[in-house]
């Protein structure tokens, strides 16, 4: 059973996706903006300033 | 008592109709009778469970009341650290994981009066969607012998479905609460990222791990979430946002709510009976007054790929020592996946984290401008035979695993709350299910939709023939 070749191919495919998509990331785009996206997307709470 | 809901048992204990000791003894007797076949538990903590139940019964006689779970027997996935009990995380090593303090959600549930029955079976290191485990025995689907229970929180789903415990805690990194919940015909909630503390639970992927409740009804999950949720100084990723009253919104109905059924991705390659059941569930919800329509969602495969890069990198980092020192102890398919993570450069891992933020912001802005929740399948087919999960080369098994979790993984990367709800049975007698996905921190709406569906149907009231 060859366990090494298929995973290498899978890694290559996944890395290809990242490479293509990351090409136009702006300098300001950093991982912490994920939490900011969640907090900004939460449902409005009555009487709470947004 | 095996027919009771958690909410019903808690009320019956409070009314003096059944005592905490009687409830605990009944669960322990059921575990003794059925778990040799079902393999839901790795550790049954009989002595401490009875001791706790007796103490709670004494407190009740004195008029003391710990909380909404007073005397209710629960069980916890075997990656939740509890002092005095082994935490194998599904590995061969009984005490694989130790934490400085007990798992926060367990501490909170016990403080609310829960009795700990023991620790539940799981896929090795929480890696795998089928519930197979070569070290502790394959968890068995209660509805059909030799079929998968789903994973990785396999024992949690089996215990709740079979009435061995009234509810359970699971964790979800790529679907590990929702997949077994769907396969076993119970309810499972993956909350918003940060809504429930991860402290004291073994990490598989810090960025994608979620801890959540599993039980027979949406109302029971709401009750458990109410106790589990909230900020925790022991988990820097837990959210400081206030926790609403989840149960207050139940029973409010879904009239006027905008429900979106994705027209891309989620119905491709879907089993015909599963598709029919999910579409019927959408019709039921429309019949309750919701505005149900189809919409196109941003490509979930992209988010799934990004999530995969992040999860695999982090999992390999976390379990590097096991892989380096005792690789022979790890099941081949798990080892293959860990080795894969070792080959991902830091550059790509960090780019994936940056991309995740962008994709999440775009998805949330675009989708929730159109709808209040999404409704989609959880698993692509009813629980397959165990042989499907265990036979074949490691890379073939890994491919099957990826296919089985393709509808759940995108929502881990997006961090959105997602609730699996049973919605029927296949011609082979296996459960069918849909998931409701909501805005960040809007578990209340997700639970309201699931509860409205359960009030209008009776799938959740059916029980597997085990006795």
Coordinates of C-alpha atoms in Angstrom, one line a residue:
Chain A
X1 CA 0.0 0.0 0.0
X2 CA 1.5 3.3 -1.1
X3 CA 0.4 5.8 1.5
X4 CA 2.7 8.7 0.6
X5 CA 1.9 9.5 -3.0
X6 CA -1.8 10.3 -2.8
X7 CA -1.4 12.6 0.2
X8 CA 1.3 14.5 -1.6
X9 CA -1.0 15.0 -4.5
X10 CA -3.7 16.2 -2.1
X11 CA -1.4 18.7 -0.5
X12 CA -0.3 20.0 -3.9
X13 CA -4.0 20.5 -4.9
X14 CA -4.8 22.3 -1.6
X15 CA -1.7 24.5 -1.8
X16 CA -2.6 25.4 -5.4
X17 CA -6.0 26.7 -4.2
X18 CA -4.3 28.8 -1.5
X19 CA -1.7 30.2 -4.0
X20 CA -4.3 31.3 -6.5
X21 CA -6.6 32.9 -4.0
X22 CA -4.0 34.6 -1.9
X23 CA -2.6 36.4 -4.9
X24 CA -4.7 39.5 -4.4
X25 CA -4.8 39.7 -0.6
X26 CA -4.3 43.2 0.6
X27 CA -1.6 44.1 3.1
X28 CA -4.2 44.9 5.8
X29 CA -5.9 41.5 5.6
X30 CA -4.8 39.6 8.6
X31 CA -6.2 36.5 10.5
X32 CA -7.7 38.5 13.4
X33 CA -10.3 40.0 10.9
X34 CA -12.1 36.7 11.2
X35 CA -13.2 37.4 14.7
X36 CA -14.1 41.0 13.6
X37 CA -16.2 39.5 10.8
X38 CA -18.1 37.3 13.3
X39 CA -18.8 40.1 15.7
X40 CA -19.9 42.5 12.9
X41 CA -22.2 39.9 11.5
X42 CA -24.1 39.1 14.7
X43 CA -27.8 39.9 14.9
X44 CA -28.8 43.3 16.0
X45 CA -29.7 43.6 19.7
X46 CA -32.5 46.1 20.5
X47 CA -31.3 49.4 21.8
X48 CA -27.7 48.5 21.3
X49 CA -25.6 51.1 19.4
X50 CA -23.9 49.3 16.4
Chain B
X1 CA -37.0 6.5 31.5
X2 CA -35.2 5.8 28.3
X3 CA -38.0 7.7 26.5
X4 CA -37.5 10.9 28.5
X5 CA -36.0 14.1 27.3
X6 CA -33.4 15.9 29.4
X7 CA -35.9 18.7 30.0
X8 CA -38.6 16.2 31.1
X9 CA -36.3 14.4 33.4
X10 CA -35.0 17.6 35.0
X11 CA -38.7 18.6 35.6
X12 CA -39.6 15.2 37.0
X13 CA -36.6 15.3 39.4
X14 CA -37.6 18.7 40.6
X15 CA -41.2 17.5 41.1
X16 CA -40.0 14.6 43.1
X17 CA -41.4 12.0 40.6
X18 CA -37.9 10.4 40.2
X19 CA -34.8 10.9 42.3
X20 CA -31.3 11.6 41.0
X21 CA -30.1 8.2 42.3
X22 CA -33.0 6.4 40.4
X23 CA -32.2 8.3 37.2
X24 CA -28.5 7.5 37.5
X25 CA -29.1 3.9 38.3
X26 CA -31.4 3.5 35.4
X27 CA -28.8 5.0 33.0
X28 CA -26.0 2.8 34.5
X29 CA -28.2 -0.3 34.1
X30 CA -28.9 0.6 30.5
X31 CA -25.2 1.1 29.8
X32 CA -24.4 -2.3 31.4
X33 CA -27.1 -3.9 29.3
X34 CA -26.5 -2.3 25.9
X35 CA -23.0 -0.8 25.7
X36 CA -21.2 -4.1 25.1
X37 CA -22.7 -3.9 21.7
X38 CA -23.0 -0.2 21.1
X39 CA -19.5 0.9 22.3
X40 CA -20.6 4.4 23.3
X41 CA -18.4 4.6 26.4
X42 CA -14.7 4.3 26.9
X43 CA -14.9 4.9 30.7
X44 CA -18.0 4.4 32.9
X45 CA -17.6 6.2 36.2
X46 CA -20.2 4.2 38.1
X47 CA -19.0 4.8 41.6
X48 CA -18.6 8.6 41.3
X49 CA -21.8 8.9 39.4
X50 CA -23.8 7.2 42.2
X51 CA -21.9 9.1 44.9
X52 CA -22.7 12.4 43.1
X53 CA -26.4 11.4 42.6
X54 CA -26.7 10.5 46.4
X55 CA -25.2 13.9 47.3
X56 CA -27.6 15.7 45.0
X57 CA -30.5 13.8 46.4
X58 CA -29.5 14.8 49.9
X59 CA -29.3 18.4 48.8
X60 CA -32.7 18.2 47.2
X61 CA -34.2 16.9 50.5
X62 CA -32.7 19.9 52.3
X63 CA -34.2 22.3 49.7
X64 CA -30.9 23.0 47.9
X65 CA -31.0 23.3 44.2
X66 CA -27.8 23.4 42.1
X67 CA -29.3 24.5 38.8
X68 CA -31.4 23.4 35.8
X69 CA -29.6 20.1 35.5
X70 CA -29.9 19.0 39.1
X71 CA -29.6 15.2 39.0
X72 CA -29.6 14.8 35.2
X73 CA -27.1 12.1 34.0
X74 CA -24.8 13.3 31.2
X75 CA -21.6 12.0 29.5
X76 CA -18.7 13.6 27.9
X77 CA -16.5 13.0 24.8
X78 CA -13.3 11.4 25.9
X79 CA -11.3 14.5 25.0
X80 CA -12.8 16.5 27.8
X81 CA -10.3 16.5 30.7
X82 CA -11.9 15.5 34.0
X83 CA -9.5 15.0 37.0
X84 CA -9.4 11.5 38.2
X85 CA -10.5 10.0 34.9
X86 CA -8.4 9.0 31.9
X87 CA -8.7 11.1 28.8
X88 CA -7.6 8.9 25.8
X89 CA -8.9 11.2 23.0
X90 CA -9.6 7.9 21.3
X91 CA -6.0 6.9 21.2
X92 CA -4.3 3.8 22.5
X93 CA -2.9 5.8 25.4
X94 CA -5.4 5.9 28.3
X95 CA -4.1 9.2 29.7
X96 CA -3.1 10.8 26.4
X97 CA -4.3 14.3 27.4
X98 CA -4.0 16.2 30.6
X99 CA -5.0 19.7 31.3
X100 CA -4.3 22.0 34.3
X101 CA -8.0 22.2 35.1
X102 CA -11.1 20.3 34.4
X103 CA -12.8 21.1 31.0
X104 CA -14.7 24.3 31.5
X105 CA -18.0 23.0 29.9
X106 CA -17.9 19.9 32.2
X107 CA -17.3 22.2 35.2
X108 CA -20.3 24.4 34.2
X109 CA -22.6 21.5 33.6
X110 CA -21.7 19.8 36.9
X111 CA -22.1 23.1 38.7
X112 CA -25.6 23.2 37.3
X113 CA -26.3 19.8 38.8
X114 CA -25.4 17.3 36.2
X115 CA -24.2 13.8 37.1
X116 CA -21.2 12.6 35.1
X117 CA -21.7 9.0 33.9
X118 CA -18.4 8.7 32.2
X119 CA -16.3 9.4 29.0
X120 CA -17.5 8.7 25.5
X121 CA -16.0 6.9 22.6
X122 CA -14.7 8.9 19.6
X123 CA -12.7 8.6 16.5
X124 CA -8.9 8.6 17.2
X125 CA -7.8 12.2 17.9
X126 CA -11.2 13.4 16.7
X127 CA -10.0 12.7 13.1
X128 CA -12.6 11.0 11.1
X129 CA -16.4 11.3 10.3
X130 CA -17.5 7.7 10.6
X131 CA -17.0 6.8 14.3
X132 CA -14.7 3.8 13.8
X133 CA -12.0 3.2 16.4
X134 CA -9.6 0.3 16.3
X135 CA -8.5 0.9 19.9
X136 CA -11.8 1.2 21.7
X137 CA -14.1 -0.6 19.4
X138 CA -16.2 0.9 16.6
X139 CA -19.2 2.8 17.9
X140 CA -22.4 1.2 16.5
X141 CA -25.3 2.9 15.0
X142 CA -28.3 2.2 17.4
X143 CA -30.7 2.1 14.4
X144 CA -28.9 -0.6 12.4
X145 CA -26.3 -3.1 13.4
X146 CA -22.9 -2.8 11.7
X147 CA -23.5 0.7 10.4
X148 CA -21.5 3.8 11.3
X149 CA -22.4 6.0 14.2
X150 CA -20.8 9.0 12.5
X151 CA -17.9 10.8 14.1
X152 CA -15.9 12.0 15.6
X153 CA -18.2 12.4 18.6
X154 CA -19.6 8.9 17.9
X155 CA -20.1 7.9 21.5
X156 CA -21.9 11.1 22.3
X157 CA -24.5 10.5 19.6
X158 CA -24.9 6.8 20.4
X159 CA -25.3 7.5 24.1
X160 CA -28.0 10.1 23.5
X161 CA -29.8 8.1 20.8
X162 CA -29.9 4.9 22.8
X163 CA -30.9 6.6 26.0
X164 CA -27.7 5.7 27.8
X165 CA -27.4 9.4 28.9
X166 CA -29.8 12.2 28.6
X167 CA -27.4 14.4 26.8
X168 CA -23.7 14.7 25.9
X169 CA -20.9 17.0 25.0
X170 CA -19.2 16.8 21.6
X171 CA -16.7 18.7 19.6
X172 CA -16.8 19.8 16.0
X173 CA -13.8 20.7 13.9
X174 CA -15.1 19.6 10.5
X175 CA -18.6 18.3 11.4
X176 CA -17.9 16.1 14.4
X177 CA -21.0 17.0 16.3
X178 CA -23.4 17.3 13.4
X179 CA -22.3 14.2 11.5
X180 CA -22.9 11.7 14.3
X181 CA -26.0 13.5 15.3
X182 CA -27.4 13.1 11.8
X183 CA -26.3 9.5 11.5
X184 CA -27.9 8.6 14.8
X185 CA -31.1 10.6 14.6
X186 CA -30.4 13.1 17.4
X187 CA -29.9 16.9 17.6
X188 CA -26.4 18.4 17.6
X189 CA -25.3 22.0 17.7
X190 CA -22.0 23.5 16.6
X191 CA -22.2 26.9 18.2
X192 CA -20.5 30.0 16.8
X193 CA -16.7 30.0 17.1
X194 CA -15.9 31.4 20.5
X195 CA -19.5 31.0 22.0
X196 CA -18.5 28.0 24.1
X197 CA -15.1 27.7 25.9
X198 CA -12.7 25.1 24.5
X199 CA -10.6 25.1 27.7
X200 CA -9.7 21.7 29.0
X201 CA -10.8 20.0 25.8
X202 CA -8.1 18.5 23.6
X203 CA -7.5 20.7 20.6
X204 CA -7.4 19.3 17.1
X205 CA -7.4 22.7 15.5
X206 CA -7.5 25.8 17.6
X207 CA -8.9 27.8 14.7
X208 CA -11.7 25.4 13.9
X209 CA -12.6 23.6 17.1
X210 CA -16.1 24.1 18.6
X211 CA -17.6 22.5 21.7
X212 CA -21.3 21.9 21.7
X213 CA -24.3 20.0 23.0
X214 CA -25.9 16.8 21.7
X215 CA -29.3 15.5 22.8
X216 CA -32.6 14.2 21.5
X217 CA -34.4 17.4 21.1
X218 CA -33.6 21.0 20.2
X219 CA -35.0 22.1 23.5
X220 CA -32.6 19.9 25.3
X221 CA -29.7 21.3 23.3
X222 CA -30.9 24.8 24.2
X223 CA -30.9 24.0 27.9
X224 CA -27.4 22.6 27.7
X225 CA -26.0 25.5 25.6
X226 CA -27.4 27.9 28.1
X227 CA -25.2 26.4 30.8
X228 CA -22.2 25.9 28.6
X229 CA -22.0 29.2 26.7
X230 CA -20.2 32.4 27.8
X231 CA -16.8 33.9 28.2
X232 CA -14.0 32.0 30.0
X233 CA -10.7 33.5 31.1
X234 CA -9.1 30.1 30.5
X235 CA -9.9 30.3 26.7
X236 CA -8.6 33.5 25.0
X237 CA -10.8 32.7 22.0
X238 CA -14.0 32.6 24.0
X239 CA -16.2 35.6 23.1
X240 CA -17.0 38.3 25.7
X241 CA -20.4 38.9 24.0
X242 CA -23.4 38.4 26.4
X243 CA -25.3 35.1 26.3
X244 CA -29.0 35.5 25.4
X245 CA -31.8 33.4 26.9
X246 CA -31.9 30.7 24.4
X247 CA -35.0 29.0 25.7
X248 CA -37.0 32.2 25.8
X249 CA -37.2 32.3 22.0
X250 CA -38.3 28.7 21.6
X251 CA -42.0 28.3 20.7
X252 CA -41.9 31.7 19.0
X253 CA -42.5 30.1 15.6
X254 CA -40.9 31.0 12.3
X255 CA -43.5 33.1 10.6
X256 CA -41.8 35.6 8.3
X257 CA -38.4 34.2 8.8
X258 CA -36.3 34.1 5.6
X259 CA -34.9 30.6 5.0
X260 CA -32.5 30.0 2.2
X261 CA -31.9 26.6 0.6
X262 CA -28.6 26.6 -1.3
X263 CA -29.0 25.8 -5.0
X264 CA -25.3 25.0 -5.5
X265 CA -23.0 22.5 -3.9
X266 CA -25.2 21.0 -1.1
X267 CA -27.5 18.9 -3.3
X268 CA -24.8 17.7 -5.7
X269 CA -24.2 13.9 -5.3
X270 CA -26.7 13.7 -2.6
X271 CA -28.5 10.4 -1.8
X272 CA -32.1 10.5 -3.2
X273 CA -33.8 9.7 0.0
X274 CA -31.7 12.3 1.9
X275 CA -32.6 15.0 -0.7
X276 CA -36.3 14.2 -0.5
X277 CA -36.3 14.4 3.3
X278 CA -34.4 17.7 3.4
X279 CA -36.7 19.2 0.8
X280 CA -39.7 18.0 2.7
X281 CA -38.3 19.5 5.9
X282 CA -38.0 22.8 4.1
X283 CA -41.7 22.5 3.0
X284 CA -42.7 21.8 6.6
X285 CA -40.9 25.0 7.7
X286 CA -42.5 26.9 4.9
X287 CA -45.9 25.6 6.0
X288 CA -45.2 27.1 9.4
X289 CA -45.0 30.6 7.8
X290 CA -41.3 31.0 6.9
X291 CA -40.4 32.5 3.6
X292 CA -38.4 29.6 2.0
X293 CA -36.5 30.2 -1.2
X294 CA -33.4 29.0 -3.1
X295 CA -30.2 31.0 -3.3
X296 CA -26.7 30.6 -4.5
X297 CA -24.0 30.6 -1.8
X298 CA -20.3 31.6 -2.2
X299 CA -18.4 28.4 -3.2
X300 CA -18.3 26.3 -0.1
X301 CA -15.6 24.1 -1.6
X302 CA -13.2 27.0 -1.4
X303 CA -13.9 27.5 2.3
X304 CA -13.6 23.8 2.8
X305 CA -10.1 23.8 1.2
X306 CA -9.0 26.7 3.3
X307 CA -10.4 25.0 6.4
X308 CA -8.6 21.8 5.5
X309 CA -5.2 23.6 5.2
X310 CA -5.7 25.2 8.6
X311 CA -7.0 22.1 10.4
X312 CA -4.4 19.8 9.1
X313 CA -1.5 22.2 9.9
X314 CA -2.7 22.7 13.4
X315 CA -3.5 19.0 14.1
X316 CA -0.1 17.9 12.9
X317 CA 1.5 20.6 15.2
X318 CA -0.5 19.6 18.2
X319 CA 0.1 15.9 17.8
X320 CA 3.6 16.0 16.5
X321 CA 5.0 14.2 19.5
X322 CA 2.7 11.2 19.2
X323 CA 3.5 11.0 15.5
X324 CA 7.3 11.3 16.1
X325 CA 7.6 9.0 19.1
X326 CA 4.8 6.4 18.7
X327 CA 3.6 6.4 15.1
X328 CA 2.9 2.7 15.2
X329 CA 0.2 3.3 17.8
X330 CA -1.8 5.6 15.4
X331 CA -4.3 4.1 13.0
X332 CA -3.0 4.3 9.4
X333 CA -5.7 6.6 8.1
X334 CA -5.1 9.0 11.0
X335 CA -1.4 8.8 10.6
X336 CA -1.8 9.6 6.9
X337 CA -3.8 12.7 7.6
X338 CA -1.3 13.9 10.3
X339 CA 1.6 13.4 7.9
X340 CA -0.2 15.4 5.3
X341 CA -0.3 18.4 7.7
X342 CA 3.5 18.2 8.2
X343 CA 3.9 18.9 4.5
X344 CA 2.1 22.2 4.6
X345 CA 4.5 25.2 4.7
X346 CA 3.9 27.9 7.3
X347 CA 3.5 30.4 4.4
X348 CA 0.4 28.5 3.1
X349 CA -1.0 28.0 6.6
X350 CA -0.8 31.7 7.3
X351 CA -2.2 32.7 3.9
X352 CA -5.1 30.3 4.6
X353 CA -5.8 32.1 7.9
X354 CA -5.9 35.4 6.0
X355 CA -8.2 34.0 3.3
X356 CA -10.5 32.6 5.9
X357 CA -11.1 36.1 7.3
X358 CA -11.9 37.5 3.9
X359 CA -14.2 34.6 2.9
X360 CA -16.1 34.7 6.2
X361 CA -16.7 38.4 5.9
X362 CA -17.9 38.1 2.3
X363 CA -20.2 35.1 3.1
X364 CA -21.8 36.7 6.2
X365 CA -22.4 40.0 4.4
X366 CA -23.8 38.5 1.3
X367 CA -25.9 35.7 2.6
X368 CA -27.4 37.2 5.7
X369 CA -28.5 40.3 3.7
X370 CA -30.8 37.9 1.9
X371 CA -31.9 35.3 4.5
X372 CA -31.9 34.7 8.2
X373 CA -30.9 31.1 8.1
X374 CA -29.7 28.5 5.6
X375 CA -31.2 25.0 5.4
X376 CA -29.0 22.3 3.9
X377 CA -28.2 18.5 4.2
X378 CA -25.7 17.4 6.9
X379 CA -24.5 14.1 5.5
X380 CA -24.6 13.0 1.8
X381 CA -26.1 9.6 2.5
X382 CA -27.5 7.7 5.5
X383 CA -25.0 6.2 7.8
X384 CA -22.9 3.7 5.6
X385 CA -21.9 0.2 6.7
X386 CA -18.9 0.1 9.0
X387 CA -16.9 -1.6 6.3
X388 CA -17.1 1.6 4.3
X389 CA -15.2 3.3 7.1
X390 CA -12.6 0.6 7.8
X391 CA -11.8 -1.3 4.6
X392 CA -9.3 -0.1 2.0
X393 CA -6.1 1.7 1.7
X394 CA -5.5 4.7 4.0
X395 CA -5.7 7.3 1.2
X396 CA -8.9 5.7 0.0
X397 CA -10.4 5.9 3.5
X398 CA -9.3 9.5 3.7
X399 CA -11.0 10.3 0.5
X400 CA -14.3 8.8 1.8
X401 CA -13.9 10.8 5.0
X402 CA -13.6 14.0 3.0
X403 CA -16.7 13.2 0.9
X404 CA -18.8 12.4 4.0
X405 CA -18.0 15.7 5.7
X406 CA -18.2 18.0 2.7
X407 CA -21.4 19.6 3.8
X408 CA -20.3 20.4 7.4
X409 CA -16.7 21.5 7.0
X410 CA -17.3 24.9 5.4
X411 CA -19.3 26.1 8.4
X412 CA -16.3 25.3 10.7
X413 CA -14.2 27.7 8.7
X414 CA -16.9 30.2 8.6
X415 CA -17.4 29.9 12.4
X416 CA -21.2 30.0 12.0
X417 CA -23.7 28.3 14.3
X418 CA -25.1 25.1 12.7
X419 CA -27.7 22.7 14.1
X420 CA -28.3 19.2 12.9
X421 CA -32.0 18.1 13.2
X422 CA -33.4 14.6 12.3
X423 CA -36.0 14.6 9.6
X424 CA -37.0 11.1 8.8
X425 CA -35.7 7.6 8.0
X426 CA -34.4 5.9 4.9
X427 CA -36.0 2.7 3.5
X428 CA -33.2 0.8 5.4
X429 CA -34.3 2.4 8.7
X430 CA -31.4 4.9 9.0
X431 CA -31.9 8.5 10.2
X432 CA -32.0 11.4 7.7
X433 CA -31.2 15.0 8.8
X434 CA -30.9 18.6 7.8
X435 CA -28.8 21.5 9.2
X436 CA -29.9 25.0 10.0
X437 CA -27.1 27.6 9.8
X438 CA -27.4 31.1 11.2
X439 CA -25.7 34.4 11.6
X440 CA -22.7 34.5 14.0
X441 CA -23.9 34.4 17.6
X442 CA -27.5 33.8 16.5
X443 CA -27.9 30.4 18.0
X444 CA -31.3 31.6 19.3
X445 CA -32.7 31.8 15.7
X446 CA -31.1 28.5 14.7
X447 CA -32.6 26.8 17.7
X448 CA -36.0 28.4 17.1
X449 CA -36.2 27.0 13.6
X450 CA -35.2 23.5 14.8
X451 CA -37.7 23.6 17.6
X452 CA -40.5 24.8 15.4
X453 CA -39.8 21.8 13.1
X454 CA -39.7 19.4 16.0
X455 CA -43.0 20.8 17.3
X456 CA -44.6 20.1 13.9
X457 CA -43.1 16.6 13.4
X458 CA -42.4 13.5 15.5
X459 CA -39.1 12.1 14.1
X460 CA -37.3 13.0 17.3
X461 CA -39.8 11.0 19.4
X462 CA -38.9 7.7 17.7
X463 CA -36.6 5.3 19.4
X464 CA -34.3 2.6 18.1
X465 CA -35.4 -1.0 19.0
X466 CA -32.6 -2.0 21.4
X467 CA -34.3 -3.8 24.3

